[in-house]
Coordinates of C-alpha atoms and ligand atoms in Angstrom, one line a residue:
M1 CA -15.2 -9.8 3.8
C2 CA -18.3 -12.2 3.2
G3 CA -18.5 -13.7 -0.4
I4 CA -21.6 -13.5 -2.3
I5 CA -22.8 -15.2 -5.3
G6 CA -25.8 -15.8 -7.3
F7 CA -27.2 -17.1 -10.1
T8 CA -30.3 -17.7 -12.4
G9 CA -30.2 -19.2 -15.6
T10 CA -30.5 -22.6 -17.4
S11 CA -28.0 -24.7 -15.6
Q12 CA -28.8 -26.4 -11.9
A13 CA -27.5 -23.7 -9.6
A14 CA -26.2 -25.5 -6.6
D15 CA -22.6 -26.6 -8.0
I16 CA -22.3 -23.3 -9.7
L17 CA -23.1 -21.6 -6.3
I18 CA -20.7 -24.0 -4.1
N19 CA -17.9 -23.5 -6.7
G20 CA -18.5 -19.9 -6.6
L21 CA -18.0 -19.9 -3.0
Q22 CA -15.1 -22.1 -3.0
S23 CA -13.5 -19.3 -4.8
L24 CA -14.6 -16.4 -2.6
E25 CA -13.7 -18.6 0.6
Y26 CA -10.9 -16.0 1.4
R27 CA -13.4 -13.2 1.9
G28 CA -14.5 -15.6 5.0
Y29 CA -14.9 -19.1 6.2
D30 CA -17.1 -19.0 9.4
S31 CA -19.9 -20.3 8.1
A32 CA -21.5 -20.9 4.4
G33 CA -25.1 -21.4 2.9
I34 CA -26.9 -21.5 -0.1
A35 CA -30.9 -21.2 -1.3
L36 CA -32.3 -22.6 -3.9
V37 CA -35.6 -21.8 -5.8
Q38 CA -37.4 -24.9 -5.9
D39 CA -41.3 -24.7 -7.3
D40 CA -43.2 -22.9 -4.8
Q41 CA -40.5 -22.9 -2.0
T42 CA -36.9 -22.0 -1.3
K43 CA -34.9 -24.5 0.1
V44 CA -31.9 -23.1 2.4
I45 CA -28.9 -25.2 3.6
K46 CA -26.3 -23.9 5.8
T47 CA -23.7 -24.9 8.3
T48 CA -20.9 -23.6 10.4
G49 CA -17.1 -24.4 9.0
K50 CA -15.9 -24.2 5.2
V51 CA -17.7 -24.2 2.4
A52 CA -16.4 -28.0 2.1
E53 CA -18.5 -28.6 4.9
L54 CA -21.4 -26.9 2.9
R55 CA -20.7 -28.9 -0.2
D56 CA -21.1 -32.1 2.0
K57 CA -24.1 -31.1 3.5
V58 CA -25.5 -30.3 0.2
A59 CA -24.5 -33.6 -1.5
A60 CA -26.3 -35.4 1.6
T61 CA -29.5 -33.5 1.4
E62 CA -32.4 -34.7 -0.8
G63 CA -33.9 -32.5 -3.5
T64 CA -31.1 -29.7 -4.1
H65 CA -32.4 -29.0 -7.6
G66 CA -33.4 -25.4 -9.0
T67 CA -31.9 -23.1 -11.5
C68 CA -31.8 -19.6 -9.5
G69 CA -30.2 -19.1 -6.1
I70 CA -27.5 -17.5 -3.9
G71 CA -24.8 -18.4 -1.9
H72 CA -22.5 -16.8 0.9
T73 CA -19.6 -17.7 2.8
R74 CA -19.4 -15.6 6.2
W75 CA -16.8 -13.9 8.0
A76 CA -18.5 -13.2 11.3
T77 CA -19.1 -9.7 12.4
H78 CA -22.5 -9.3 14.5
G79 CA -23.3 -12.6 16.4
G80 CA -21.2 -15.8 16.6
V81 CA -20.7 -18.6 14.5
T82 CA -23.3 -20.4 14.5
T83 CA -26.0 -22.1 11.4
V84 CA -28.7 -19.7 12.9
N85 CA -26.4 -16.7 12.2
A86 CA -25.1 -18.0 8.6
H87 CA -26.8 -16.7 5.5
P88 CA -29.2 -17.0 3.6
H89 CA -31.8 -15.2 6.3
Q90 CA -35.3 -16.2 5.5
T91 CA -38.2 -14.2 6.0
P92 CA -42.1 -15.0 4.8
K93 CA -41.2 -12.9 1.7
V94 CA -37.8 -12.9 1.1
T95 CA -34.5 -14.9 1.0
L96 CA -31.3 -12.5 1.5
I97 CA -27.7 -12.7 1.7
H98 CA -25.4 -9.6 2.5
N99 CA -21.9 -8.7 2.7
G100 CA -21.2 -5.6 5.0
I101 CA -21.9 -4.4 8.2
I102 CA -25.1 -2.4 8.8
E103 CA -24.4 0.1 11.4
N104 CA -28.1 1.3 12.3
Y105 CA -29.2 -2.3 12.7
K106 CA -30.4 -1.5 16.6
E107 CA -32.8 1.4 15.8
V108 CA -34.0 -0.4 12.8
A109 CA -34.5 -3.7 14.9
A110 CA -36.3 -1.4 17.3
D111 CA -38.6 -0.2 15.1
L112 CA -39.5 -3.4 13.3
A113 CA -40.1 -4.7 16.8
K114 CA -43.1 -2.5 17.2
K115 CA -44.4 -3.8 14.3
G116 CA -44.1 -7.5 15.5
Y117 CA -41.0 -8.6 13.8
T118 CA -38.9 -10.9 15.7
P119 CA -35.3 -11.9 14.6
V120 CA -34.3 -15.4 15.2
S121 CA -30.5 -14.9 14.7
E122 CA -28.0 -12.4 16.4
T123 CA -27.5 -10.5 13.1
D124 CA -27.6 -7.3 11.5
T125 CA -28.4 -9.1 7.9
E126 CA -31.7 -10.8 9.5
I127 CA -32.7 -7.0 10.5
A128 CA -32.1 -6.0 6.7
A129 CA -34.0 -8.9 5.3
L130 CA -36.8 -8.2 7.9
L131 CA -36.8 -4.5 6.7
I132 CA -37.3 -5.2 3.4
D133 CA -39.9 -7.8 4.1
S134 CA -41.5 -5.2 6.1
L135 CA -41.6 -2.6 2.9
Y136 CA -42.4 -5.1 0.4
E137 CA -46.0 -4.8 -0.8
G138 CA -45.4 -6.5 -4.0
D139 CA -42.7 -3.8 -5.6
P140 CA -39.3 -5.0 -5.3
F141 CA -37.8 -1.6 -6.6
D142 CA -39.8 0.6 -4.2
A143 CA -39.1 -2.1 -1.0
L144 CA -35.5 -1.9 -1.9
K145 CA -35.2 2.1 -2.7
K146 CA -36.9 2.6 0.8
A147 CA -34.8 -0.1 2.7
D148 CA -31.7 2.0 0.9
D149 CA -32.8 5.2 2.8
I150 CA -33.3 3.7 5.8
L151 CA -29.9 1.4 6.2
E152 CA -26.7 3.2 7.2
G153 CA -23.2 1.3 7.0
A154 CA -22.0 -1.1 4.3
Y155 CA -23.9 -3.8 2.4
G156 CA -24.1 -5.5 -1.1
F157 CA -27.2 -7.5 -0.8
C158 CA -28.6 -10.4 -3.0
V159 CA -32.7 -10.5 -2.4
M160 CA -35.0 -13.2 -3.5
F161 CA -38.8 -12.3 -3.2
K162 CA -40.7 -15.3 -3.0
D163 CA -43.8 -14.2 -5.1
R164 CA -41.1 -13.7 -7.7
P165 CA -39.2 -16.9 -8.3
G166 CA -36.2 -17.3 -10.5
T167 CA -35.3 -13.6 -10.6
I168 CA -32.5 -11.8 -8.0
Y169 CA -32.3 -8.3 -7.0
C170 CA -29.0 -6.8 -5.9
M171 CA -28.0 -3.4 -4.8
R172 CA -25.3 -2.2 -2.8
N173 CA -23.2 0.3 -1.0
A174 CA -20.0 0.5 0.0
S175 CA -19.3 -3.3 -0.2
P176 CA -18.4 -4.8 -3.8
L177 CA -20.4 -6.6 -6.2
V178 CA -19.9 -7.5 -9.8
A179 CA -22.6 -9.1 -12.4
T180 CA -22.2 -10.7 -15.9
H181 CA -24.7 -12.4 -18.3
T182 CA -24.0 -15.4 -20.6
E183 CA -26.0 -17.6 -22.7
D184 CA -26.8 -19.8 -19.8
G185 CA -28.0 -17.3 -17.5
S186 CA -26.9 -14.5 -15.3
Y187 CA -24.3 -14.3 -12.4
I188 CA -23.5 -11.9 -9.3
G189 CA -20.5 -12.2 -7.1
S190 CA -18.6 -10.2 -4.5
D191 CA -15.4 -10.5 -6.6
V192 CA -14.6 -11.2 -10.4
V193 CA -12.8 -14.4 -9.2
A194 CA -16.1 -16.3 -9.0
L195 CA -17.1 -15.0 -12.2
I196 CA -14.2 -16.0 -14.6
P197 CA -15.4 -19.9 -14.9
Y198 CA -18.1 -18.3 -16.8
S199 CA -17.0 -14.8 -18.5
K200 CA -13.9 -12.7 -18.5
D201 CA -16.5 -9.6 -19.3
Y202 CA -18.1 -8.0 -16.3
F203 CA -19.6 -4.7 -14.8
V204 CA -19.0 -3.4 -11.2
V205 CA -22.3 -2.8 -9.8
P206 CA -22.7 1.1 -9.2
E207 CA -23.4 1.9 -5.7
H208 CA -27.3 2.7 -4.7
H209 CA -28.4 1.1 -8.5
I210 CA -30.6 -2.0 -8.4
V211 CA -29.5 -5.0 -10.6
V212 CA -31.7 -7.4 -11.6
L213 CA -30.8 -11.0 -12.7
E214 CA -33.1 -13.0 -14.8
K215 CA -32.2 -16.2 -17.0
D216 CA -32.4 -14.3 -20.2
A217 CA -30.9 -10.9 -19.1
I218 CA -29.4 -8.6 -16.5
T219 CA -30.3 -5.1 -16.3
L220 CA -29.0 -2.4 -14.3
Y221 CA -31.5 0.4 -13.0
T222 CA -31.2 3.3 -11.0
M223 CA -32.9 3.3 -7.6
D224 CA -35.8 5.2 -9.8
E225 CA -36.2 2.2 -11.8
K226 CA -34.6 3.8 -15.1
E227 CA -32.1 1.5 -16.9
V228 CA -28.8 2.2 -17.5
E229 CA -26.4 0.7 -19.4
P230 CA -23.5 -1.1 -17.2
K231 CA -19.8 -0.2 -18.0
M232 CA -18.0 -3.3 -18.9
L233 CA -14.8 -4.2 -18.1
H234 CA -12.3 -7.3 -18.9
V235 CA -10.4 -9.2 -16.9
D236 CA -7.4 -10.7 -18.4
W237 CA -7.1 -13.7 -15.8
D238 CA -7.8 -17.2 -16.9
T239 CA -9.3 -19.7 -14.4
T240 CA -5.7 -21.0 -13.8
A241 CA -4.9 -18.0 -12.4
A242 CA -7.3 -18.4 -9.5
Q243 CA -6.3 -22.2 -8.9
K244 CA -3.7 -23.8 -6.8
G245 CA -1.8 -25.2 -10.2
G246 CA 0.1 -28.1 -8.5
Y247 CA 1.1 -26.2 -5.1
D248 CA -0.2 -27.1 -1.8
Y249 CA -1.2 -23.8 -0.9
F250 CA -2.4 -20.5 -3.0
M251 CA 0.0 -18.4 -0.6
Q252 CA 2.9 -20.8 -1.9
K253 CA 1.7 -20.5 -5.4
E254 CA 1.7 -16.7 -5.1
I255 CA 5.0 -16.6 -3.5
Y256 CA 6.1 -18.3 -6.9
D257 CA 3.8 -16.3 -9.1
Q258 CA 6.2 -13.2 -8.1
P259 CA 8.7 -13.1 -10.9
E260 CA 5.6 -12.6 -13.7
A261 CA 3.9 -10.6 -11.3
V262 CA 6.7 -7.8 -11.2
A263 CA 7.5 -8.2 -14.8
N264 CA 3.8 -7.6 -15.8
T265 CA 3.5 -4.6 -13.6
I266 CA 7.1 -2.9 -14.6
M267 CA 7.9 -3.8 -18.0
P268 CA 5.0 -2.3 -19.9
R269 CA 5.6 1.0 -17.8
I270 CA 9.0 1.1 -18.9
H271 CA 10.5 2.8 -22.3
N272 CA 13.5 4.2 -23.7
G273 CA 15.1 4.3 -20.0
K274 CA 12.1 6.3 -18.7
V275 CA 8.7 5.7 -16.7
D276 CA 5.9 5.9 -19.2
F277 CA 2.5 6.3 -17.6
S278 CA 0.7 7.2 -21.0
A279 CA -1.5 4.0 -20.9
D280 CA -2.4 4.0 -17.6
H281 CA -3.5 7.7 -18.3
I282 CA -1.7 9.3 -15.4
S283 CA -0.8 13.0 -16.4
D284 CA 2.6 14.4 -15.5
D285 CA 0.8 17.2 -13.9
L286 CA 0.2 14.8 -11.1
F287 CA 3.6 14.9 -9.8
K288 CA 4.2 18.8 -10.1
D289 CA 3.9 21.4 -7.5
I290 CA 3.7 18.9 -4.8
N291 CA 5.4 19.6 -1.5
R292 CA 4.2 16.6 0.3
V293 CA 3.2 13.2 0.2
I294 CA 0.7 11.2 2.0
I295 CA 0.8 7.3 1.6
T296 CA -2.2 5.6 3.7
A297 CA -3.2 2.2 3.5
C298 CA -3.7 -1.1 6.1
G299 CA -1.4 -4.0 6.7
T300 CA 0.7 -5.6 4.2
A301 CA -0.1 -2.4 1.6
M302 CA 0.8 -0.1 4.6
H303 CA 4.1 -1.5 4.2
A304 CA 4.6 -0.9 1.1
G305 CA 4.0 3.0 2.2
L306 CA 6.7 2.4 4.3
V307 CA 9.1 1.3 1.4
G308 CA 7.7 4.4 -0.9
R309 CA 8.5 6.7 2.0
S310 CA 12.2 5.1 2.4
I311 CA 12.8 5.9 -1.1
I312 CA 10.5 8.8 -2.2
E313 CA 12.1 10.7 0.7
S314 CA 15.7 9.9 0.2
L315 CA 15.8 10.6 -3.4
I316 CA 13.2 13.3 -3.9
R317 CA 13.6 14.9 -0.9
I318 CA 9.9 15.9 -0.2
P319 CA 8.3 15.2 3.4
V320 CA 6.4 11.7 3.2
T321 CA 4.1 10.5 5.8
V322 CA 2.5 6.9 6.0
E323 CA -0.8 7.1 7.8
I324 CA -2.8 3.8 8.7
A325 CA -6.0 4.4 6.6
S326 CA -8.3 3.5 10.0
E327 CA -6.4 6.6 11.5
F328 CA -6.2 8.9 9.0
R329 CA -9.7 10.3 8.8
Y330 CA -10.4 10.8 12.4
M331 CA -6.8 12.7 12.7
N332 CA -8.0 15.8 10.6
P333 CA -5.1 15.4 8.6
I334 CA -3.6 18.4 7.1
M335 CA -3.4 18.5 3.0
D336 CA -4.2 20.9 -0.1
E337 CA -3.6 21.1 -3.4
H338 CA 0.1 20.3 -3.3
T339 CA -0.2 17.3 -1.3
L340 CA 0.0 13.9 -3.2
V341 CA -2.1 11.4 -1.6
I342 CA -1.5 7.7 -2.6
V343 CA -3.7 5.2 -1.8
I344 CA -2.2 1.4 -1.9
T345 CA -4.5 -1.5 -1.9
Q346 CA -4.7 -5.2 -3.2
S347 CA -8.3 -5.3 -3.1
G348 CA -9.2 -1.8 -3.9
E349 CA -12.2 -1.8 -1.5
T350 CA -10.8 -1.8 2.0
A351 CA -13.4 0.5 3.9
D352 CA -10.8 2.4 6.0
S353 CA -8.5 3.0 3.2
L354 CA -11.8 4.0 1.0
A355 CA -12.4 6.7 3.5
A356 CA -8.7 7.9 3.7
L357 CA -9.1 8.2 -0.2
R358 CA -12.7 9.9 0.0
L359 CA -11.2 12.4 2.6
A360 CA -8.5 13.3 0.4
N361 CA -10.6 13.9 -2.4
E362 CA -13.0 15.9 -0.3
R363 CA -9.9 18.3 0.8
G364 CA -8.7 19.0 -2.5
A365 CA -5.5 16.6 -2.1
K366 CA -4.2 15.4 -5.6
T367 CA -5.1 11.6 -5.5
M368 CA -3.9 8.2 -7.1
S369 CA -3.9 4.9 -5.8
I370 CA -1.8 1.8 -6.4
V371 CA -4.5 -0.7 -6.8
N372 CA -4.5 -4.6 -8.2
V373 CA -8.3 -5.5 -8.7
K374 CA -9.7 -3.5 -11.7
G375 CA -12.6 -1.3 -11.1
S376 CA -12.9 -1.4 -7.8
S377 CA -14.1 1.3 -5.5
I378 CA -10.7 2.9 -4.4
A379 CA -9.6 2.9 -8.6
R380 CA -12.6 4.3 -9.7
E381 CA -12.6 7.4 -6.8
S382 CA -9.0 8.3 -7.1
D383 CA -8.0 10.9 -9.8
Y384 CA -5.6 8.5 -11.2
V385 CA -4.8 4.6 -10.8
L386 CA -1.9 2.7 -11.1
Y387 CA -2.9 -1.3 -11.6
T388 CA -0.6 -3.6 -10.6
H389 CA -0.7 -6.8 -12.7
A390 CA -0.1 -9.7 -9.7
G391 CA -3.4 -11.4 -10.9
P392 CA -5.6 -12.8 -8.4
E393 CA -4.5 -13.2 -4.6
I394 CA -6.5 -15.8 -2.9
A395 CA -4.3 -16.5 0.0
V396 CA -5.3 -14.1 2.8
A397 CA -1.7 -13.3 3.4
S398 CA -0.7 -11.1 0.9
T399 CA 2.6 -11.7 -1.1
K400 CA 2.6 -11.3 -4.4
A401 CA 0.5 -8.0 -4.2
F402 CA 3.1 -6.5 -1.9
T403 CA 6.1 -6.9 -4.3
V404 CA 3.8 -5.6 -7.0
Q405 CA 2.7 -2.5 -4.8
C406 CA 6.6 -2.0 -3.8
C407 CA 7.4 -1.7 -7.9
G408 CA 4.4 0.6 -8.0
M409 CA 5.9 3.1 -5.6
Y410 CA 9.4 2.7 -7.3
L411 CA 7.9 3.6 -10.5
I412 CA 6.2 6.5 -8.9
T413 CA 9.4 7.7 -7.3
M414 CA 11.3 7.6 -10.6
K415 CA 8.7 9.3 -12.2
L416 CA 9.0 12.1 -9.7
A417 CA 12.6 12.2 -10.0
E418 CA 12.0 12.8 -13.6
I419 CA 9.4 15.2 -13.5
N420 CA 10.6 17.4 -10.7
G421 CA 14.3 17.2 -12.3
I422 CA 16.0 15.4 -9.6
L423 CA 17.8 12.9 -12.1
N424 CA 18.6 13.5 -15.3
D425 CA 17.9 11.2 -18.2
E426 CA 20.9 9.2 -18.1
E427 CA 20.6 8.7 -14.3
I428 CA 17.1 7.6 -14.8
A429 CA 17.7 5.1 -17.2
S430 CA 20.6 3.8 -15.1
Y431 CA 18.1 3.7 -12.0
L432 CA 15.8 1.7 -14.2
D433 CA 18.2 -0.8 -15.1
K434 CA 19.1 -1.3 -11.6
F435 CA 15.4 -1.7 -10.5
V436 CA 14.9 -4.1 -13.1
E437 CA 17.9 -6.2 -12.4
A438 CA 16.9 -6.2 -8.5
T439 CA 13.7 -7.5 -9.1
K440 CA 15.4 -10.5 -10.8
T441 CA 17.0 -11.4 -7.5
I442 CA 13.2 -13.0 -6.8
G443 CA 14.0 -15.8 -8.9
P444 CA 17.5 -16.9 -7.5
V445 CA 15.7 -16.3 -3.6
L446 CA 12.8 -19.1 -4.8
E447 CA 15.6 -21.4 -5.5
M448 CA 16.7 -21.3 -1.7
D449 CA 13.3 -22.6 -0.8
E450 CA 14.5 -26.0 0.4
Y451 CA 17.4 -24.3 2.5
I452 CA 14.9 -21.7 4.0
K453 CA 12.6 -24.7 5.1
T454 CA 15.6 -25.9 7.0
I455 CA 15.6 -22.9 9.0
A456 CA 12.0 -22.7 9.3
Y457 CA 12.3 -25.9 10.9
K458 CA 14.2 -24.7 13.6
I459 CA 12.1 -21.8 14.6
K460 CA 8.9 -23.7 14.4
D461 CA 8.4 -24.2 18.1
T462 CA 9.0 -20.7 19.1
Y463 CA 6.6 -18.6 21.1
S464 CA 7.7 -15.5 19.7
A465 CA 10.1 -13.6 17.1
F466 CA 11.6 -10.1 16.5
Y467 CA 12.4 -8.7 13.1
L468 CA 15.2 -5.9 12.9
G469 CA 16.3 -3.6 10.4
R470 CA 17.2 -0.1 9.7
G471 CA 15.7 2.4 7.2
L472 CA 14.3 0.4 4.0
D473 CA 15.1 -2.8 5.7
Y474 CA 12.9 -1.7 8.5
A475 CA 10.1 -1.1 6.4
V476 CA 10.6 -4.9 4.5
A477 CA 11.1 -6.3 8.1
C478 CA 7.7 -5.1 9.2
E479 CA 6.1 -7.1 6.3
G480 CA 8.2 -9.9 7.3
S481 CA 7.2 -10.0 10.6
L482 CA 3.6 -9.6 9.7
K483 CA 3.7 -12.3 7.4
L484 CA 4.9 -14.9 10.3
K485 CA 2.7 -13.8 12.9
E486 CA -0.7 -13.7 10.7
I487 CA -0.6 -17.1 9.6
S488 CA 1.7 -19.0 12.0
Y489 CA 0.3 -17.1 14.9
V490 CA 4.2 -16.9 16.6
N491 CA 4.2 -13.8 18.2
S492 CA 6.4 -11.8 16.2
E493 CA 7.2 -8.1 16.1
A494 CA 9.5 -5.7 13.9
Y495 CA 11.9 -3.5 15.3
N496 CA 14.2 -0.9 13.8
A497 CA 17.5 -2.1 14.8
G498 CA 18.7 0.7 17.1
E499 CA 15.2 0.9 19.4
L500 CA 15.3 -2.9 20.6
K501 CA 17.4 -1.8 23.5
H502 CA 14.8 0.7 24.5
G503 CA 12.8 -1.7 26.2
T504 CA 12.0 -4.9 23.8
I505 CA 15.3 -6.3 24.3
S506 CA 14.4 -7.6 27.6
L507 CA 12.2 -10.2 25.8
V508 CA 15.1 -11.5 24.2
T509 CA 16.3 -15.1 25.5
E510 CA 17.9 -18.0 24.8
G511 CA 17.0 -19.4 21.5
V512 CA 14.2 -16.6 20.7
P513 CA 14.7 -16.0 16.8
I514 CA 15.9 -12.6 15.4
I515 CA 15.4 -12.4 12.2
A516 CA 17.8 -9.5 11.1
V517 CA 17.9 -8.0 7.7
A518 CA 20.6 -5.9 6.9
T519 CA 21.5 -4.6 3.1
Q520 CA 21.9 -0.9 3.3
D521 CA 25.7 -0.3 3.1
H522 CA 25.7 2.8 4.9
I523 CA 24.1 1.4 8.3
F524 CA 25.6 -2.1 7.8
S525 CA 27.6 -1.7 10.7
K526 CA 25.2 -0.3 12.9
T527 CA 22.7 -3.3 12.3
V528 CA 25.3 -5.3 12.6
A529 CA 25.9 -3.9 16.5
N530 CA 22.4 -4.1 17.3
V531 CA 22.7 -8.1 16.1
E532 CA 25.7 -8.5 18.3
E533 CA 23.7 -6.9 21.4
V534 CA 20.7 -10.1 20.9
K535 CA 23.3 -12.5 20.3
A536 CA 25.0 -11.8 23.3
R537 CA 21.8 -12.7 25.2
G538 CA 21.7 -15.8 23.7
A539 CA 18.8 -15.1 20.6
H540 CA 18.7 -17.7 17.6
V541 CA 20.0 -15.1 14.5
I542 CA 18.8 -15.6 11.2
F543 CA 20.6 -13.0 9.3
I544 CA 19.3 -11.7 5.8
T545 CA 21.6 -9.7 3.9
D546 CA 23.2 -9.5 0.3
E547 CA 26.5 -7.7 1.7
D548 CA 29.7 -9.9 2.1
V549 CA 29.6 -11.4 5.8
S550 CA 32.8 -13.3 5.5
G551 CA 34.6 -12.3 8.8
Y552 CA 31.1 -12.2 10.6
D553 CA 31.2 -16.0 11.9
G554 CA 29.8 -15.3 15.0
L555 CA 27.2 -13.0 14.3
Y556 CA 24.3 -15.5 13.4
D557 CA 22.9 -18.9 13.6
D558 CA 21.5 -19.0 10.2
L559 CA 22.6 -16.7 6.9
I560 CA 20.2 -16.1 4.5
Q561 CA 22.5 -14.6 1.5
V562 CA 20.3 -13.3 -1.0
P563 CA 21.8 -11.9 -4.4
K564 CA 23.2 -8.3 -4.1
T565 CA 21.6 -5.6 -5.8
D566 CA 22.0 -1.4 -5.5
D567 CA 21.0 -0.5 -2.1
F568 CA 18.1 1.6 -3.5
F569 CA 16.1 -1.2 -4.6
A570 CA 17.3 -4.1 -2.1
G571 CA 14.0 -5.4 -0.6
F572 CA 13.1 -7.8 -3.4
G573 CA 15.0 -11.0 -2.6
V574 CA 14.8 -10.2 1.3
T575 CA 11.1 -10.0 1.3
V576 CA 10.7 -13.0 -0.5
A577 CA 13.2 -15.1 1.8
M578 CA 10.8 -13.7 4.7
Q579 CA 7.7 -15.1 2.5
L580 CA 9.1 -18.5 2.4
L581 CA 10.5 -18.5 6.3
A582 CA 6.6 -17.6 7.2
Y583 CA 5.2 -20.1 5.0
H584 CA 7.3 -23.2 6.0
T585 CA 7.3 -22.2 9.6
T586 CA 3.6 -22.1 9.4
V587 CA 3.5 -25.7 7.5
Y588 CA 5.5 -26.9 10.3
R589 CA 3.2 -25.7 12.8
G590 CA 0.2 -27.6 11.0
Y591 CA -1.7 -24.4 10.3
N592 CA -4.2 -23.7 7.4
V593 CA -1.6 -21.2 5.6
D594 CA -4.3 -19.8 3.2
Q595 CA -7.1 -19.4 5.9
P596 CA -5.7 -18.0 9.0
R597 CA -8.0 -17.8 12.0
N598 CA -10.2 -14.7 12.4
L599 CA -8.9 -13.0 9.0
A600 CA -10.5 -12.4 5.6
K601 CA -9.1 -11.0 2.9
S602 CA -10.8 -8.1 1.8
V603 CA -11.9 -5.9 4.9
T604 CA -14.8 -4.2 3.5
V605 CA -16.0 -3.2 7.3
E606 CA -14.4 -0.5 9.3
Ligands
F6R701 C1 -1.8 -9.3 5.3 C2 -3.1 -8.5 4.4 C3 -3.5 -7.1 4.9 C4 -4.0 -6.3 3.7 C5 -4.9 -5.3 4.6 C6 -5.2 -4.4 3.4 O1 -1.0 -10.1 4.6 O2 -3.2 -9.2 3.4 O3 -2.9 -6.7 5.6 O4 -2.8 -5.9 3.1 O5 -5.9 -6.0 4.6 O6 -5.9 -5.0 2.2 P1 -5.8 -4.1 0.7 O7 -4.5 -4.2 0.1 O8 -7.1 -5.0 0.1 O9 -6.4 -2.8 0.8

């Protein structure tokens, strides 16, 4: 949610900033802008629209030199999508970019108005800029510390003071900021993908600290100006991991990344027929004395939680609830030291998921997270973290992050089974073999790409669609439906197959696509019966199954036959088939697959 980049060094900043914004564009693409320090002035260039438009505008602007600057790509919160609302915001003393939301900006604006400060934009960010301007009397630390005390909400700021050319001051609360220094200068960004072209070593700026970027050094301070050593992290991703690599869209590439992402996530953790979390430093004690599991997450990650619920309850026989993170903290949830709270998140920065984790920590639950981004807030604040190894996910619609999150849930379930004596060693080894086999069905489903594309062509003009499934099939159907709706704008919903006839079936008319998932032997005939009901009402049935369907000819219009797996692990092939269906439908409908309207990748506001 908003991309931030800053650089000061020996190279020209404009290209570094724009290339950085390009890699961060998935965080927001309503408007973009840069500010360049030039002799005695700071030049701001900004525009509505995407980074490509900013690039053109910069190319057409005279005098874009400067070796120090900041850049921003915006996901609008306060104030419409206009150039004046675009960042950077400038006041007489400061130029500033911001990621997050200032919750008390109205009160702050009212105080500033009394002192004669009038904003020109409608944004909370400009109020923060004016506040820092009003507090600045020559000491950046003093001004930033005072602003940090006054401001409420989430913020990652990069600030350039007019009288300190060449230096960038940054601080944050909740919103992410990562930084690095190389021979060429100092860099800051809201996500490590913006830094990878320059360095794979970086640090996360701790909350309520100030980091000072200078040409020759980067220094981290407490708010009281005491220097502290940053905790360096290393990222294994290379620049190609964050590029399209010959694919038309990032989403397409990321769908194809899945066999590798899954293997990277599970194979290092399976040793001698057991799940081994020793390299993750996850203690076995975490899985003992648990009488309840709560999984909390948002969106796609929440759907991985639904998969988790289905498998943990059926095998481990302890109650599992899946809570939408934005609701969780407002419902006074019941937790104690026997509750295991699992937070699932790709970015590790989703504001609602972070707040849910903090509540669970406060209430004494055991906490663990399944996270893709190393060193992110949720990873740092959980008792234990299980990193997924999907590499950077750039497309706004999550694909490979979901499959590896499901893998995380399977690994945890197997560990619970071992520690709680649900399965013996031999059984665990056999389950793990079937797990690995099931993940290998992703490859053959990818080979069905052209065939799935022909099905997408048939449904491309539909207004609505429904996804059906029972049990585990329902969990993955929810994800299939979200994929289709968020990128293609088809009005799509997922239903428990038996629930449709309690109201929603009235929406099923001639030709409406019904994507039915049926992989579970024990309920196959039940789902088939529900599919018969919609077929009888003229639906266009796309049946996705790993079962033998000979004898069911009249049941469906299109069949996606995925390779057979053990029922317990049956979601992988189905998920990939549904991702491809959503992808091709969107391409046929002519929309930008990677950047669906109104969305942003990392939702760091409530
Ligand atoms: C949908 C999608 C979102 C995210 C959700 C949580 O394709 O990507 O629904 O899953 O915003 O994000 P993370 O996993 O970063 O917490």
